[in-house]
Amino acid sequence: MGQTRRKFLNFLLSITGIGALGAILYPVFSYLVPPKIAEANVNSVKVGKVMHFPPDSSKILKFGREPVIVVRDKQGEFHALSAVCTHLQCIVQFRTDKESIWCACHNGLYDLKGRNISGPPPKPLKEFKVNIVNDELIISKMG
Amino acid sequence: MKGLWNKIEKWLDERYDIQPMKEYIKHKKVPMHRHSVWYYMGGITLFLFTVQVLTGILLLMYYKPGENSSYESVRFIITQVKFGWLIRNVHSWSANLMIFFAFLHMFSVFFSGAFKKPRELTWVSGFLILALALGFGFSGYLLPWDDLAFFATKVGTEIVASVPLIGHWLKEVLRGGEDVTGATLSRFFGIHTAILPLIATILIAIHLLFVQKQGMHEPEEFKNLPEEKKKYIPFFPNFALKDLLFWLLIFNIILFLALYFPWQLGPKADPLSSAPAGIKPEWYFMFMFQSLKLLPAHILFLEGEVVGILTFGLAGTIWMILPFLVPAKRESNKILKIIGVFVVAFIVVFTILGYIL
């Protein structure tokens, strides 16, 4: 009888202990996860006047929270792609010598359509639409 | 002077019975053989940890964590504060040497077979201390908030996301959000100056306690010598003084490096700038970085880096629990040596490749 009561009390004590531990750890772990910050929904961003963009040049700007690289190639055509490498999130750059997008971190290479052509990137870069309105360059989401 | 010391000793002994400790120190001895030099590596690592703590405390006097203050305060330390450049250089060089000597210590323990029974837990605690040292290196690297620091942290924390199940959660907890921002700086500052030092101090204390309790490991060839041929020296003062000599030597090397090879501070981190060409991690992460770089984008149905991270994670875990996996008997030595040589060769070759490719 005494033994059973002791076992039962030990069981109760363990449950309380686990519960107390949970009550301490749950708020701690929840605290560690940063709260989500509401993002403004951006649909398009003005890049600037076309004349400020010579052929064979590039610029990185923010589209909401995402860095986007805008490239004007040798033929004068514009391309806008996510500037975040799909491998490990480094910011890519336009290589004039290769006419392609290059990531310095792990030597990943993309063409100007954003397709991953060599190195470790597993996916292509997201493409953005480029429009010219009144000589002003505007980029917006595809589709 | 001696009289005063005797009085203090008597006073302490009356209250705390320090005789057993005195006896212990008096009888602690160190085996002398042709591999004895490796006994100093742990002590050197400990010395460098002390240098890190002291210079770290000094840096704390001026360092201000924050997106708009980290870079500026480090620049202030190295350009305005008297000897600030010296303190920062010593901190950076000593950190690198600490990791180097921790690696050296680990491999010397491995090749001498000292990690086997009964020293399994000394090995495990030592491995964890090395892992913490790498954590110190990684978290401290971000604190100056220059472009290299920014991208190293971006890549490093992105790699964490490859860990199955908890990867994404862990990445967000480390970064303090989706991206590397000022929130990441705050967290890394806390990790680097409070969390890691606390855990490291506890682990080092446990590690040293194990070493004291079990004494120095004697290699097989020394153990097999007849008793009269075994040579020992007292730990105190003989070995301790030799230790001190090594520490002085290493400290001079640090000062030399700090004076002639000052640590750089690159341009301030800018989340909208491209990763600089030629970006490389610290040398102690180089072999992992290089292996990841050489992996294809996809291996079977998994992403290349996921396979890489899982492989390194598995290899590290096996390495940590090695003493539980191998028999303490002598026959296994040959295979173990081959494994050890392979591991060292892999690390050295991939590190060199990382710098020349």
Short mmCIF file of C-alpha atoms in Angstrom, two decimals, chain B residues 9-348:
data_model
loop_
_atom_site.label_atom_id
_atom_site.label_comp_id
_atom_site.label_asym_id
_atom_site.label_seq_id
_atom_site.Cartn_x
_atom_site.Cartn_y
_atom_site.Cartn_z
CA GLU B 9 48.96 28.94 4.35
CA LYS B 10 48.47 28.07 8.01
CA TRP B 11 45.50 30.40 8.25
CA LEU B 12 43.87 28.78 5.19
CA ASP B 13 44.74 25.26 6.34
CA GLU B 14 43.11 25.82 9.73
CA ARG B 15 39.88 26.73 8.02
CA TYR B 16 39.78 24.75 4.79
CA ASP B 17 42.18 21.83 5.29
CA ILE B 18 44.28 22.47 2.20
CA GLN B 19 46.75 19.66 2.94
CA PRO B 20 45.18 17.14 0.51
CA MET B 21 45.39 19.70 -2.29
CA LYS B 22 49.01 20.44 -1.44
CA GLU B 23 49.79 16.73 -1.45
CA TYR B 24 48.07 16.35 -4.79
CA ILE B 25 50.07 19.16 -6.37
CA LYS B 26 53.27 17.77 -4.88
CA HIS B 27 52.70 14.30 -6.30
CA LYS B 28 51.29 15.21 -9.69
CA LYS B 29 53.82 14.10 -12.31
CA VAL B 30 54.20 14.20 -16.05
CA PRO B 31 55.68 11.33 -18.10
CA MET B 32 58.71 12.25 -20.17
CA HIS B 33 59.15 10.62 -23.58
CA ARG B 34 59.75 11.63 -27.18
CA HIS B 35 56.16 12.76 -27.65
CA SER B 36 55.97 14.82 -24.43
CA VAL B 37 55.84 18.08 -26.40
CA TRP B 38 52.18 17.37 -27.27
CA TYR B 39 51.27 17.67 -23.59
CA TYR B 40 51.69 21.44 -23.91
CA MET B 41 49.05 21.97 -26.60
CA GLY B 42 46.06 21.91 -24.25
CA GLY B 43 47.75 24.36 -21.90
CA ILE B 44 48.52 26.71 -24.78
CA THR B 45 44.88 26.58 -25.89
CA LEU B 46 43.79 27.40 -22.35
CA PHE B 47 46.25 30.29 -22.21
CA LEU B 48 44.88 31.67 -25.49
CA PHE B 49 41.33 31.37 -24.16
CA THR B 50 42.41 33.52 -21.20
CA VAL B 51 43.89 36.08 -23.60
CA GLN B 52 40.56 36.08 -25.45
CA VAL B 53 38.58 36.70 -22.28
CA LEU B 54 40.84 39.54 -21.17
CA THR B 55 41.09 41.32 -24.53
CA GLY B 56 37.38 40.69 -25.10
CA ILE B 57 36.55 42.47 -21.84
CA LEU B 58 38.74 45.40 -22.93
CA LEU B 59 37.00 45.60 -26.32
CA LEU B 60 33.65 45.65 -24.53
CA MET B 61 34.57 49.00 -23.01
CA TYR B 62 34.13 50.71 -26.40
CA TYR B 63 32.22 48.32 -28.66
CA LYS B 64 28.58 49.24 -29.30
CA PRO B 65 26.45 46.59 -31.01
CA GLY B 66 24.00 47.91 -33.60
CA GLU B 67 23.56 48.48 -37.32
CA ASN B 68 24.62 52.10 -36.96
CA SER B 69 27.22 51.71 -34.25
CA SER B 70 29.10 48.39 -34.57
CA TYR B 71 31.24 49.33 -37.53
CA GLU B 72 31.75 52.86 -36.25
CA SER B 73 32.77 51.71 -32.77
CA VAL B 74 35.29 49.17 -34.12
CA ARG B 75 36.75 51.91 -36.35
CA PHE B 76 36.86 54.16 -33.29
CA ILE B 77 38.68 51.45 -31.30
CA ILE B 78 41.35 50.95 -33.96
CA THR B 79 41.83 54.59 -34.92
CA GLN B 80 41.11 56.71 -31.84
CA VAL B 81 41.50 54.66 -28.67
CA LYS B 82 45.06 54.42 -27.37
CA PHE B 83 46.35 50.91 -28.17
CA GLY B 84 42.87 50.01 -29.37
CA TRP B 85 44.39 48.64 -32.59
CA LEU B 86 46.68 46.45 -30.49
CA ILE B 87 43.89 45.05 -28.33
CA ARG B 88 41.75 44.26 -31.37
CA ASN B 89 44.65 42.68 -33.27
CA VAL B 90 45.65 40.58 -30.29
CA HIS B 91 42.02 39.48 -29.88
CA SER B 92 41.76 38.47 -33.56
CA TRP B 93 45.14 36.75 -33.80
CA SER B 94 44.79 34.99 -30.49
CA ALA B 95 41.37 33.70 -31.59
CA ASN B 96 42.90 32.18 -34.70
CA LEU B 97 45.80 30.67 -32.81
CA MET B 98 43.43 29.31 -30.16
CA ILE B 99 41.49 27.40 -32.79
CA PHE B 100 44.73 26.24 -34.43
CA PHE B 101 46.09 24.90 -31.13
CA ALA B 102 42.76 23.34 -30.21
CA PHE B 103 42.91 21.41 -33.52
CA LEU B 104 46.55 20.49 -32.85
CA HIS B 105 45.66 19.35 -29.34
CA MET B 106 42.77 17.25 -30.64
CA PHE B 107 44.81 15.49 -33.30
CA SER B 108 47.73 14.88 -30.93
CA VAL B 109 45.30 13.28 -28.49
CA PHE B 110 43.85 11.24 -31.33
CA PHE B 111 47.15 9.95 -32.69
CA SER B 112 48.53 9.10 -29.25
CA GLY B 113 45.38 7.09 -28.52
CA ALA B 114 44.68 9.19 -25.41
CA PHE B 115 41.00 9.54 -26.32
CA LYS B 116 40.23 5.88 -25.64
CA LYS B 117 38.91 4.32 -22.46
CA PRO B 118 39.00 5.60 -19.70
CA ARG B 119 39.20 9.14 -21.17
CA GLU B 120 36.05 9.04 -23.32
CA LEU B 121 34.39 11.99 -21.62
CA THR B 122 37.57 14.09 -21.69
CA TRP B 123 37.53 13.61 -25.48
CA VAL B 124 33.83 14.44 -25.79
CA SER B 125 34.14 17.56 -23.64
CA GLY B 126 37.24 18.61 -25.60
CA PHE B 127 35.42 18.15 -28.89
CA LEU B 128 32.54 20.27 -27.61
CA ILE B 129 34.99 22.98 -26.55
CA LEU B 130 36.45 22.99 -30.07
CA ALA B 131 32.93 23.27 -31.50
CA LEU B 132 32.32 26.22 -29.16
CA ALA B 133 35.60 27.79 -30.28
CA LEU B 134 34.34 27.61 -33.87
CA GLY B 135 31.07 29.17 -32.64
CA PHE B 136 33.08 31.96 -31.02
CA GLY B 137 34.89 32.51 -34.30
CA PHE B 138 31.70 32.58 -36.32
CA SER B 139 29.75 34.86 -33.98
CA GLY B 140 32.68 37.22 -33.37
CA TYR B 141 33.33 37.56 -37.09
CA LEU B 142 30.07 39.45 -37.61
CA LEU B 143 30.60 41.99 -34.84
CA PRO B 144 32.71 44.52 -36.83
CA TRP B 145 29.81 44.65 -39.36
CA ASP B 146 31.96 45.02 -42.47
CA ASP B 147 31.04 43.54 -45.83
CA LEU B 148 33.00 40.30 -45.38
CA ALA B 149 31.43 39.80 -41.97
CA PHE B 150 27.98 40.40 -43.40
CA PHE B 151 28.26 37.88 -46.22
CA ALA B 152 30.07 35.28 -44.09
CA THR B 153 27.14 35.42 -41.66
CA LYS B 154 24.59 35.35 -44.45
CA VAL B 155 26.12 32.21 -45.94
CA GLY B 156 26.78 30.59 -42.57
CA THR B 157 23.28 31.10 -41.24
CA GLU B 158 21.80 30.02 -44.57
CA ILE B 159 23.75 26.77 -44.24
CA VAL B 160 22.14 26.29 -40.82
CA ALA B 161 18.77 26.29 -42.63
CA SER B 162 19.82 23.04 -44.36
CA VAL B 163 19.58 21.15 -41.07
CA PRO B 164 16.55 18.87 -41.43
CA LEU B 165 13.36 19.73 -39.51
CA ILE B 166 14.63 22.53 -37.27
CA GLY B 167 16.88 24.27 -39.83
CA HIS B 168 14.56 27.10 -40.75
CA TRP B 169 13.56 27.74 -37.14
CA LEU B 170 17.21 27.76 -36.10
CA LYS B 171 18.14 30.17 -38.90
CA GLU B 172 15.45 32.60 -37.85
CA VAL B 173 16.38 32.35 -34.18
CA LEU B 174 20.03 32.99 -35.03
CA ARG B 175 19.29 35.89 -37.37
CA GLY B 176 16.55 37.40 -35.26
CA GLY B 177 14.43 37.58 -38.40
CA GLU B 178 14.37 36.53 -42.05
CA ASP B 179 17.53 38.41 -43.03
CA VAL B 180 20.87 39.34 -41.54
CA THR B 181 20.18 42.73 -39.96
CA GLY B 182 20.87 44.73 -36.80
CA ALA B 183 18.77 42.12 -34.98
CA THR B 184 21.36 39.50 -35.99
CA LEU B 185 24.12 41.72 -34.61
CA SER B 186 22.35 41.96 -31.23
CA ARG B 187 21.93 38.20 -31.06
CA PHE B 188 25.47 37.40 -32.15
CA PHE B 189 26.78 39.91 -29.63
CA GLY B 190 24.84 38.17 -26.87
CA ILE B 191 25.95 34.74 -28.06
CA HIS B 192 29.59 35.82 -28.38
CA THR B 193 29.93 37.68 -25.10
CA ALA B 194 27.55 35.89 -22.73
CA ILE B 195 26.17 32.53 -23.84
CA LEU B 196 29.30 30.98 -25.34
CA PRO B 197 31.67 32.21 -22.60
CA LEU B 198 29.37 30.76 -19.94
CA ILE B 199 29.09 27.35 -21.60
CA ALA B 200 32.79 27.31 -22.53
CA THR B 201 33.89 28.12 -18.98
CA ILE B 202 31.78 25.30 -17.56
CA LEU B 203 33.00 22.82 -20.17
CA ILE B 204 36.64 23.82 -19.73
CA ALA B 205 36.29 23.38 -15.96
CA ILE B 206 34.83 19.88 -16.49
CA HIS B 207 37.52 19.03 -19.06
CA LEU B 208 40.30 20.11 -16.67
CA LEU B 209 38.71 18.27 -13.79
CA PHE B 210 38.72 15.04 -15.83
CA VAL B 211 42.38 15.58 -16.75
CA GLN B 212 43.32 16.20 -13.11
CA LYS B 213 41.40 13.19 -11.90
CA GLN B 214 42.88 10.75 -14.41
CA GLY B 215 46.35 12.24 -14.80
CA MET B 216 48.36 12.47 -18.00
CA HIS B 217 47.90 9.77 -20.59
CA GLU B 218 50.91 7.53 -21.12
CA PRO B 219 51.44 6.30 -24.66
CA GLU B 220 51.63 2.54 -25.28
CA GLU B 221 55.40 2.45 -25.82
CA PHE B 222 55.97 4.36 -22.55
CA LYS B 223 53.59 2.15 -20.61
CA ASN B 224 55.45 -0.98 -21.75
CA LEU B 225 58.82 0.24 -20.46
CA PRO B 226 60.18 -1.35 -17.31
CA GLU B 227 59.41 0.78 -14.24
CA GLU B 228 63.01 1.90 -13.73
CA LYS B 229 63.21 3.24 -17.28
CA LYS B 230 60.09 5.39 -17.03
CA LYS B 231 61.02 9.02 -16.55
CA TYR B 232 58.71 11.58 -14.94
CA ILE B 233 59.00 15.21 -13.99
CA PRO B 234 56.98 16.87 -11.23
CA PHE B 235 54.08 18.93 -12.55
CA PHE B 236 54.88 21.67 -10.10
CA PRO B 237 57.10 23.54 -10.61
CA ASN B 238 58.97 21.80 -13.50
CA PHE B 239 56.18 21.20 -15.99
CA ALA B 240 54.30 24.35 -14.99
CA LEU B 241 57.39 26.48 -15.68
CA LYS B 242 57.86 24.87 -19.07
CA ASP B 243 54.19 25.58 -19.74
CA LEU B 244 54.82 29.19 -18.85
CA LEU B 245 57.74 29.32 -21.24
CA PHE B 246 55.52 28.10 -24.09
CA TRP B 247 52.87 30.66 -23.17
CA LEU B 248 55.45 33.45 -23.27
CA LEU B 249 56.65 32.26 -26.65
CA ILE B 250 53.11 32.14 -28.05
CA PHE B 251 52.32 35.55 -26.59
CA ASN B 252 55.34 36.99 -28.37
CA ILE B 253 54.21 35.40 -31.62
CA ILE B 254 50.77 37.03 -31.17
CA LEU B 255 52.37 40.42 -30.56
CA PHE B 256 54.54 39.98 -33.64
CA LEU B 257 51.51 39.08 -35.77
CA ALA B 258 49.44 41.92 -34.26
CA LEU B 259 52.18 44.43 -35.07
CA TYR B 260 53.13 43.31 -38.54
CA PHE B 261 49.92 41.75 -39.84
CA PRO B 262 47.13 43.97 -38.52
CA TRP B 263 43.56 42.75 -38.93
CA GLN B 264 41.64 44.56 -41.64
CA LEU B 265 38.33 46.36 -41.38
CA GLY B 266 36.61 46.32 -44.78
CA PRO B 267 33.89 48.67 -46.04
CA LYS B 268 30.77 48.84 -43.88
CA ALA B 269 28.17 46.13 -44.52
CA ASP B 270 25.53 47.13 -47.05
CA PRO B 271 22.65 44.71 -47.61
CA LEU B 272 22.26 46.09 -51.15
CA SER B 273 25.83 45.63 -52.31
CA SER B 274 27.04 42.56 -54.15
CA ALA B 275 29.21 40.03 -52.37
CA PRO B 276 32.81 41.17 -52.94
CA ALA B 277 34.86 39.11 -55.41
CA GLY B 278 37.35 36.79 -53.72
CA ILE B 279 35.20 36.45 -50.60
CA LYS B 280 36.45 33.63 -48.40
CA PRO B 281 35.62 32.39 -44.93
CA GLU B 282 38.12 32.15 -42.08
CA TRP B 283 40.73 29.43 -42.64
CA TYR B 284 39.16 27.07 -40.10
CA PHE B 285 35.93 26.94 -42.11
CA MET B 286 37.75 26.78 -45.44
CA PHE B 287 37.74 22.99 -45.87
CA MET B 288 33.97 22.88 -45.38
CA PHE B 289 33.44 25.92 -47.63
CA GLN B 290 35.61 24.38 -50.37
CA SER B 291 33.83 21.00 -50.18
CA LEU B 292 30.44 22.73 -50.45
CA LYS B 293 31.68 24.75 -53.39
CA LEU B 294 32.72 21.63 -55.28
CA LEU B 295 29.44 19.81 -54.72
CA PRO B 296 26.97 19.85 -57.62
CA ALA B 297 23.65 21.69 -57.23
CA HIS B 298 21.76 18.41 -56.83
CA ILE B 299 22.80 15.01 -55.54
CA LEU B 300 20.04 12.49 -56.22
CA PHE B 301 16.89 14.22 -54.99
CA LEU B 302 18.63 16.49 -52.44
CA GLU B 303 20.26 19.86 -52.82
CA GLY B 304 24.07 19.66 -52.88
CA GLU B 305 24.64 21.70 -49.74
CA VAL B 306 22.08 19.70 -47.76
CA VAL B 307 24.06 16.55 -48.56
CA GLY B 308 27.29 18.35 -47.63
CA ILE B 309 25.96 19.63 -44.32
CA LEU B 310 24.46 16.27 -43.38
CA THR B 311 27.74 14.54 -44.22
CA PHE B 312 29.78 16.99 -42.12
CA GLY B 313 27.27 16.72 -39.28
CA LEU B 314 27.43 12.94 -39.34
CA ALA B 315 31.23 12.88 -39.61
CA GLY B 316 31.54 15.32 -36.70
CA THR B 317 29.20 13.25 -34.52
CA ILE B 318 31.09 10.02 -35.27
CA TRP B 319 34.37 11.79 -34.51
CA MET B 320 32.96 13.01 -31.18
CA ILE B 321 31.74 9.59 -30.05
CA LEU B 322 34.74 7.74 -31.48
CA PRO B 323 36.01 6.50 -28.09
CA PHE B 324 32.72 4.64 -27.62
CA LEU B 325 32.96 3.06 -31.07
CA VAL B 326 36.52 1.75 -31.06
CA PRO B 327 37.84 -0.94 -28.75
CA ALA B 328 40.54 0.17 -26.30
CA LYS B 329 42.70 -2.72 -27.48
CA ARG B 330 45.89 -2.08 -29.38
CA GLU B 331 44.99 -3.92 -32.61
CA SER B 332 42.67 -1.16 -33.75
CA ASN B 333 45.49 1.40 -33.77
CA LYS B 334 46.49 0.89 -37.39
CA ILE B 335 43.03 1.45 -38.86
CA LEU B 336 42.52 4.44 -36.57
CA LYS B 337 45.80 5.95 -37.70
CA ILE B 338 44.74 5.59 -41.33
CA ILE B 339 41.40 7.28 -40.55
CA GLY B 340 43.21 10.07 -38.66
CA VAL B 341 45.68 10.65 -41.50
CA PHE B 342 42.78 10.74 -43.96
CA VAL B 343 40.89 13.33 -41.86
CA VAL B 344 43.98 15.54 -41.46
CA ALA B 345 44.82 15.18 -45.16
CA PHE B 346 41.25 16.06 -46.14
CA ILE B 347 41.27 19.19 -43.96
CA VAL B 348 44.73 20.31 -45.13
#
